[in-house]
CSV table of C-alpha atoms in Angstrom, one decimal:
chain,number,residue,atom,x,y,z
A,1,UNK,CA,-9.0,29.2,-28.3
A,2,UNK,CA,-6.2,29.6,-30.8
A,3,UNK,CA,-6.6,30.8,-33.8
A,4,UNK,CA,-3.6,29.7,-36.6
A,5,UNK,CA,-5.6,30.0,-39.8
A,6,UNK,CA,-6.0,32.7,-42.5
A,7,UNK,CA,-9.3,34.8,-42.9
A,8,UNK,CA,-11.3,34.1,-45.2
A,9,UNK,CA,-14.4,36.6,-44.2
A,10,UNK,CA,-16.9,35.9,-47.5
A,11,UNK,CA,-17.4,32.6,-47.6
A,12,UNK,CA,-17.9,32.6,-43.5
A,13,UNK,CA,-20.2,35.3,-43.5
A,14,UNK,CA,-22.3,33.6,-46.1
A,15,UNK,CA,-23.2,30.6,-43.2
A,16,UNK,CA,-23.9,32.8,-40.2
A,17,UNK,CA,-25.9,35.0,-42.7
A,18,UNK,CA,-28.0,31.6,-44.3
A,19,UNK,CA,-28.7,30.4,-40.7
A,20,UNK,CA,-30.2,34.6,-39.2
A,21,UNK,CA,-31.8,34.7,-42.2
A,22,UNK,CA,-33.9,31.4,-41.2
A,23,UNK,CA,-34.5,32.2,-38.2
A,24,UNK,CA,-34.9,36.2,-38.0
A,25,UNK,CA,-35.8,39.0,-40.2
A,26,UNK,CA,-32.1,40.7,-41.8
A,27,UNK,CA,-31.9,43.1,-44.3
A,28,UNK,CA,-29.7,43.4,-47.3
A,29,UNK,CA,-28.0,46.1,-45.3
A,30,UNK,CA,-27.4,44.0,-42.3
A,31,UNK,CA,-26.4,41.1,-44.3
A,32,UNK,CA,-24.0,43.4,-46.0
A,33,UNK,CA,-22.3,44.5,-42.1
A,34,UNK,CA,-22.2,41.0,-41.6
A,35,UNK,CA,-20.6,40.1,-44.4
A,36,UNK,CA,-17.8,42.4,-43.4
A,37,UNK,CA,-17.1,40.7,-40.0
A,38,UNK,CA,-13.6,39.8,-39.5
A,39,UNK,CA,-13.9,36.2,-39.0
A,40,UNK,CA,-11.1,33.8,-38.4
A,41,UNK,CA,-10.9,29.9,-39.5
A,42,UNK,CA,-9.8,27.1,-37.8
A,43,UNK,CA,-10.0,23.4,-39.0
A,44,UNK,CA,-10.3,20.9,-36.2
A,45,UNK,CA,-10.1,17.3,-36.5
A,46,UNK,CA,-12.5,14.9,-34.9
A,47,UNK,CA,-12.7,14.6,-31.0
A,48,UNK,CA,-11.1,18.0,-29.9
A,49,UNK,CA,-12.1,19.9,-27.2
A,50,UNK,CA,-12.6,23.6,-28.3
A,51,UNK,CA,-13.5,25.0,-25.1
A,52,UNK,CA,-13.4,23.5,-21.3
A,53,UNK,CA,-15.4,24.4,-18.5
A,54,UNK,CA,-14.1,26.8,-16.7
A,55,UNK,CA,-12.6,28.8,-19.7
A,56,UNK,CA,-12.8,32.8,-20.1
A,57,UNK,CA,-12.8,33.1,-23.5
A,58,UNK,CA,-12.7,36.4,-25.8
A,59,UNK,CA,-13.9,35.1,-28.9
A,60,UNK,CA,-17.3,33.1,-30.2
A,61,UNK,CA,-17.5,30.5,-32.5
A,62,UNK,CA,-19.6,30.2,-35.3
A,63,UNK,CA,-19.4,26.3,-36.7
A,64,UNK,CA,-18.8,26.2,-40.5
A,65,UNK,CA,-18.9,22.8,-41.4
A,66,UNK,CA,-18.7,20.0,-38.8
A,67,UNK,CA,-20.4,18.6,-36.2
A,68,UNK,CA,-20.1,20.2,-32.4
A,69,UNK,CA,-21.3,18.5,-28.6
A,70,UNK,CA,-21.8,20.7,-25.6
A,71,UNK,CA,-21.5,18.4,-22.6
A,72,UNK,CA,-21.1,17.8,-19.0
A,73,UNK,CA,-19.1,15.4,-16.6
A,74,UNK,CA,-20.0,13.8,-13.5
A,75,UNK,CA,-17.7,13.3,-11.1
A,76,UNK,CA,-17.1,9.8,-11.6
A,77,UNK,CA,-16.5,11.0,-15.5
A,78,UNK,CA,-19.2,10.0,-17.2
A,79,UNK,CA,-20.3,12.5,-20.3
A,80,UNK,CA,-24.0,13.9,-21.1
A,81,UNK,CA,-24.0,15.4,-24.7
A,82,UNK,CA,-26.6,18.3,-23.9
A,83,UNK,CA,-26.7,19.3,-27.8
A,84,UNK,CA,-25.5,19.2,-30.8
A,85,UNK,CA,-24.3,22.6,-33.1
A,86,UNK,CA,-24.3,22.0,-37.0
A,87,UNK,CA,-22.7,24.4,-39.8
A,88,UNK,CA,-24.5,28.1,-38.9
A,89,UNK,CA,-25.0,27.4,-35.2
A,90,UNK,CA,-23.2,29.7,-32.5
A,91,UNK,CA,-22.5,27.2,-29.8
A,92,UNK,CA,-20.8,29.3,-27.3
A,93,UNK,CA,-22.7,32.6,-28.4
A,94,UNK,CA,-23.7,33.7,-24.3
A,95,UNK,CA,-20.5,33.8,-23.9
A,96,UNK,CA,-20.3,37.6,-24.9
A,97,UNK,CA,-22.3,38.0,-21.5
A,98,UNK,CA,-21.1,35.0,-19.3
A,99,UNK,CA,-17.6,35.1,-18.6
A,100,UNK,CA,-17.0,31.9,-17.6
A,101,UNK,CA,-17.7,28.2,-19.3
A,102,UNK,CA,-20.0,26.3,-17.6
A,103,UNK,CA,-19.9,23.4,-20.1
A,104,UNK,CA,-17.5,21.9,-22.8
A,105,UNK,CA,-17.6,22.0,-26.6
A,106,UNK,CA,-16.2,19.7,-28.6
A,107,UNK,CA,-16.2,18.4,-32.5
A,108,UNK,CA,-17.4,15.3,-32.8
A,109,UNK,CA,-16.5,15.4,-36.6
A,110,UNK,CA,-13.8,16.8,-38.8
A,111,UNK,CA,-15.0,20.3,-39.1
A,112,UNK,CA,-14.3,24.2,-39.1
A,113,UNK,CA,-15.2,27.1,-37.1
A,114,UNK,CA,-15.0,30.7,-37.7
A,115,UNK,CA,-13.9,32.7,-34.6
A,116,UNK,CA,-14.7,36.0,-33.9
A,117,UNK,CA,-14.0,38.5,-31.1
A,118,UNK,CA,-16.0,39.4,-28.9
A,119,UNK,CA,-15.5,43.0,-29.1
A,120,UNK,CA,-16.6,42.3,-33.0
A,121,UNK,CA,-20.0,40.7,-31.7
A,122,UNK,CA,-20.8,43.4,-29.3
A,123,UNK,CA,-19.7,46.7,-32.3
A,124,UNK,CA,-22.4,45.3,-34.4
A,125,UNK,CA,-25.6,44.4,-32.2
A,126,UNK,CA,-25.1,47.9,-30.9
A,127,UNK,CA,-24.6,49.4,-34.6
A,128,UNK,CA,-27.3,47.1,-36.2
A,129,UNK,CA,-30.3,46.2,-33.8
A,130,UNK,CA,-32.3,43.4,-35.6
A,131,UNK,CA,-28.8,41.8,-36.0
A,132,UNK,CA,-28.6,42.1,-31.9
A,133,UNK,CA,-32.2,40.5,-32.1
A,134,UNK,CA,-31.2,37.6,-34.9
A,135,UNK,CA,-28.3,36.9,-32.7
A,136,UNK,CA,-30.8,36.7,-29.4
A,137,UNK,CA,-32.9,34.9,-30.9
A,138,UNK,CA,-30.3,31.8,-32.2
A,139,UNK,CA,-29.4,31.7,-28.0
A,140,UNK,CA,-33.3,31.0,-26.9
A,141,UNK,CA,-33.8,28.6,-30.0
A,142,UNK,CA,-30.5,27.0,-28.0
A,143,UNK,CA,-32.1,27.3,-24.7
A,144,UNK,CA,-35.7,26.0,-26.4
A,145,UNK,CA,-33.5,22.9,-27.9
A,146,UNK,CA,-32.3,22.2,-24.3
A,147,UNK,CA,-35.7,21.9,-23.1
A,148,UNK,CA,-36.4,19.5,-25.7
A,149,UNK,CA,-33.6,17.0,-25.0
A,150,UNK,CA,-34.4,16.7,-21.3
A,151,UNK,CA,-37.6,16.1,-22.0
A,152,UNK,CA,-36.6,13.2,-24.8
A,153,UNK,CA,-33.6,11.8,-22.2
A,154,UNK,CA,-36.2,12.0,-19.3
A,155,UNK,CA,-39.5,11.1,-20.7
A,156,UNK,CA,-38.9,8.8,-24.0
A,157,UNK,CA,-38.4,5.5,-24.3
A,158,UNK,CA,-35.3,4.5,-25.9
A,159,UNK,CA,-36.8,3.8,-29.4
A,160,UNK,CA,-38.4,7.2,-29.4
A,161,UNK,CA,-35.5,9.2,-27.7
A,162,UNK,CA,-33.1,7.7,-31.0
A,163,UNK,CA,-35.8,8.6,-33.4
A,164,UNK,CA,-36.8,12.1,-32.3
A,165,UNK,CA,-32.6,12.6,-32.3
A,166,UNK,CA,-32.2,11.4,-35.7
A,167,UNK,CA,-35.4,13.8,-36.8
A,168,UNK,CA,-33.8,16.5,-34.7
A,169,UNK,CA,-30.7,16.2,-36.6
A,170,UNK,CA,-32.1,15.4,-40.1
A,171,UNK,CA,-34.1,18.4,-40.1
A,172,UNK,CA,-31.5,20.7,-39.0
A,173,UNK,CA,-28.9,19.2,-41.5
A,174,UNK,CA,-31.3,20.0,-44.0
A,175,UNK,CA,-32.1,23.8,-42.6
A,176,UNK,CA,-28.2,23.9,-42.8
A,177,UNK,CA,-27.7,22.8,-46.3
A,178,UNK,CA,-26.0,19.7,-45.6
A,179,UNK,CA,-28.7,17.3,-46.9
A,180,UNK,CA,-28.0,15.7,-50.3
A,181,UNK,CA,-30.6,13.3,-52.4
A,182,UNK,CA,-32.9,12.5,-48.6
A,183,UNK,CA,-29.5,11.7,-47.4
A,184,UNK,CA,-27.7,12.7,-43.8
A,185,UNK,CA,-23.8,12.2,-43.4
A,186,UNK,CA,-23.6,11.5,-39.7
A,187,UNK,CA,-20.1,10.6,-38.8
A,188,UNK,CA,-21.0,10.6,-34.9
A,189,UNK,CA,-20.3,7.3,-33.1
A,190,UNK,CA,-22.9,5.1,-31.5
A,191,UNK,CA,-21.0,5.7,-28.2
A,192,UNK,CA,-21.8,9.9,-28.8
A,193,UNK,CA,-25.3,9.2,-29.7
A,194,UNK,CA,-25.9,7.2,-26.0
A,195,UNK,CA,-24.4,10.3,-24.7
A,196,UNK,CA,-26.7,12.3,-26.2
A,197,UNK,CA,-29.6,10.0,-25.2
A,198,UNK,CA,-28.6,8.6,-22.3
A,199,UNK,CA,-27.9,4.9,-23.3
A,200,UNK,CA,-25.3,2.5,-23.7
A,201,UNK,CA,-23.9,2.1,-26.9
A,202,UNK,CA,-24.8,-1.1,-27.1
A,203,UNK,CA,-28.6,-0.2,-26.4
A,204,UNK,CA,-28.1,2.2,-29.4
A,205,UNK,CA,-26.9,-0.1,-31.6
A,206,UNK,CA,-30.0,-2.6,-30.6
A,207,UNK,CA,-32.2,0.5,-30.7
A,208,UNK,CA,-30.7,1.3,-34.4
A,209,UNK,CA,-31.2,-2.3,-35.8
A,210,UNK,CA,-35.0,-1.4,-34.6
A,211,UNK,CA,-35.7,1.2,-36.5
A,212,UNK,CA,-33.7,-0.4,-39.5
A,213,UNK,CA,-36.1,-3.3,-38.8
A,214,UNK,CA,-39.3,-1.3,-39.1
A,215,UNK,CA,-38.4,0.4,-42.3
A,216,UNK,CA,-37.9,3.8,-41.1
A,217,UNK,CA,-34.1,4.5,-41.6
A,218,UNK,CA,-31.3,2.4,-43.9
A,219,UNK,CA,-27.7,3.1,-42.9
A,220,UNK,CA,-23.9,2.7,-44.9
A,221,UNK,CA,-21.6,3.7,-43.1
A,222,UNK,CA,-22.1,7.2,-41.4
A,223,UNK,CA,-24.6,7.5,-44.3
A,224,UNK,CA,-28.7,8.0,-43.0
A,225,UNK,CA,-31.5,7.4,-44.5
A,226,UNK,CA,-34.8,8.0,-43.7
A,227,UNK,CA,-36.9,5.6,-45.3
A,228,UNK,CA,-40.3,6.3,-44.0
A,229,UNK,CA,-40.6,10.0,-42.5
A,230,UNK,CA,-44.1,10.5,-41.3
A,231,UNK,CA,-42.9,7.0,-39.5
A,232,UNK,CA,-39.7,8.2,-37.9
A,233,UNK,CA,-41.5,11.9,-36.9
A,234,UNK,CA,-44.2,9.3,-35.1
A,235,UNK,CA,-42.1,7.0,-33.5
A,236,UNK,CA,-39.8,10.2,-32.2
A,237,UNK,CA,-43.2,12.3,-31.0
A,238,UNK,CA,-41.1,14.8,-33.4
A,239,UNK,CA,-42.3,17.8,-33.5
A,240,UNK,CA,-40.4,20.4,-34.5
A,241,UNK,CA,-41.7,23.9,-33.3
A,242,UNK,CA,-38.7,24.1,-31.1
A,243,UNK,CA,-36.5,24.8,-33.7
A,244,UNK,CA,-38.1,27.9,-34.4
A,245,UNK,CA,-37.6,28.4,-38.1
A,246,UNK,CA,-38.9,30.7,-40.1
A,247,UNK,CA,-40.4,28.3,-43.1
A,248,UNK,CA,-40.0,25.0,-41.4
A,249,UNK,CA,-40.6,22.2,-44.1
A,250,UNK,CA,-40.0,18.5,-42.5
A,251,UNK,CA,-41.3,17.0,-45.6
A,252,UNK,CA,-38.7,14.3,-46.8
């Protein structure tokens, strides 16, 4: 991954420590080692791979603002989405301990990441253990979303696999910080969203105009609303424990 842009370490720091404070218990002390992380900044634009299957990689990424996929191919080329990483999330973090890529990463949306080495990751979980366990702890709430999405792809029906997405993401938006007035900015095509859900883009954009039709969501442009909450969490069987955060409020 190349890095070409300057470091800008506070404002950085302040994301990856919002999103361990929400999920583990940091001190002021470790929020103050992790504020002193060297961490690089890169802007990406929309639809750039970051990292390939197959890559050996010496550095993590931490997303800043943006929108990242993980995904896999087929052989015939056809993409799964297997999760989406929003500003906070460590997409590629079990890569300190697996050498190799076994997926891609992508942004979906203009965005940044802050890079840092892996040598960096490793100095302060062994210098600062609940950091270690805040840091182990963001890779099983990864592993506990996967769990989740092949249980919506499998088991859902397309009008509840769109809904518990769009809940999924709302609510995770929100635990970010990038909410604003019960509103989502959500710049992803339809085409990513079948990815993600396993259906055509077409079928999404039937599926959409459904629940637009029942009241639950209103949509401008990459703009989401959600219109009626308690009905979007039922129609998605959202529930979301597998997030894992520490004061979870889906009220919207």
């Amino acid at each position: 991954m190349e890095v070409t842009k300057s470091l800008r370490p506070a404002f950085s720091s302040d994301v990856l420590i919002r999103k361990l404070r929400g999920i583990a218990d940091i001190s002021d002390d470790d929020a103050a080692a992790l504020g002193g992380l060297t961490i690089q900044e890169k802007d990406v634009p929309a639809n750039r791979d970051i990292l390939l299957e197959g890559d050996r990689p010496t550095n993590s990424f931490i997303v800043l603002d943006g929108v990242v996929c993980s995904s896999k191919h087929t052989g015939a080329g056809k993409r799964q989405i297997t999760s989406f990483f929003v500003a906070g999330d460590l997409p590629d973090l079990h890569g300190i301990h697996l050498s190799v890529m076994d997926c891609n990463f992508s942004s979906m949306t203009p965005g940044r990441l802050g890079v840092i080495r892996h040598s960096v990751f490793r100095s302060i979980c062994e210098q600062r253990p609940r950091v270690a366990t805040a840091f182990w702890r963001s890779t099983l709430i990864d592993a506990a979303i996967y769990r989740e999405w092949v249980t919506n792809v499998g088991r859902r029906d397309a009008y509840a696999r769109a809904a518990h997405m769009l809940c999924e993401l709302i609510v995770r938006l929100r635990f970010a910080g990038r909410i604003e007035d019960h509103v989502a900015d959500l710049p992803i095509t339809q085409a990513a969203l079948g990815d993600a859900v396993g259906l055509s883009a077409v079928h999404v954009n039937r599926t959409l105009q459904a629940l637009q039709g029942d009241g639950l969501i209103a949509t401008s442009g990459t703009k989401l609303r959600a219109l009626d909450w308690p009905g979007l969490v039922q129609a998605g069987e959202f529930v979301p424990t597998y997030l894992h955060q520490k004061d979870p409020d889906v009220a919207f």
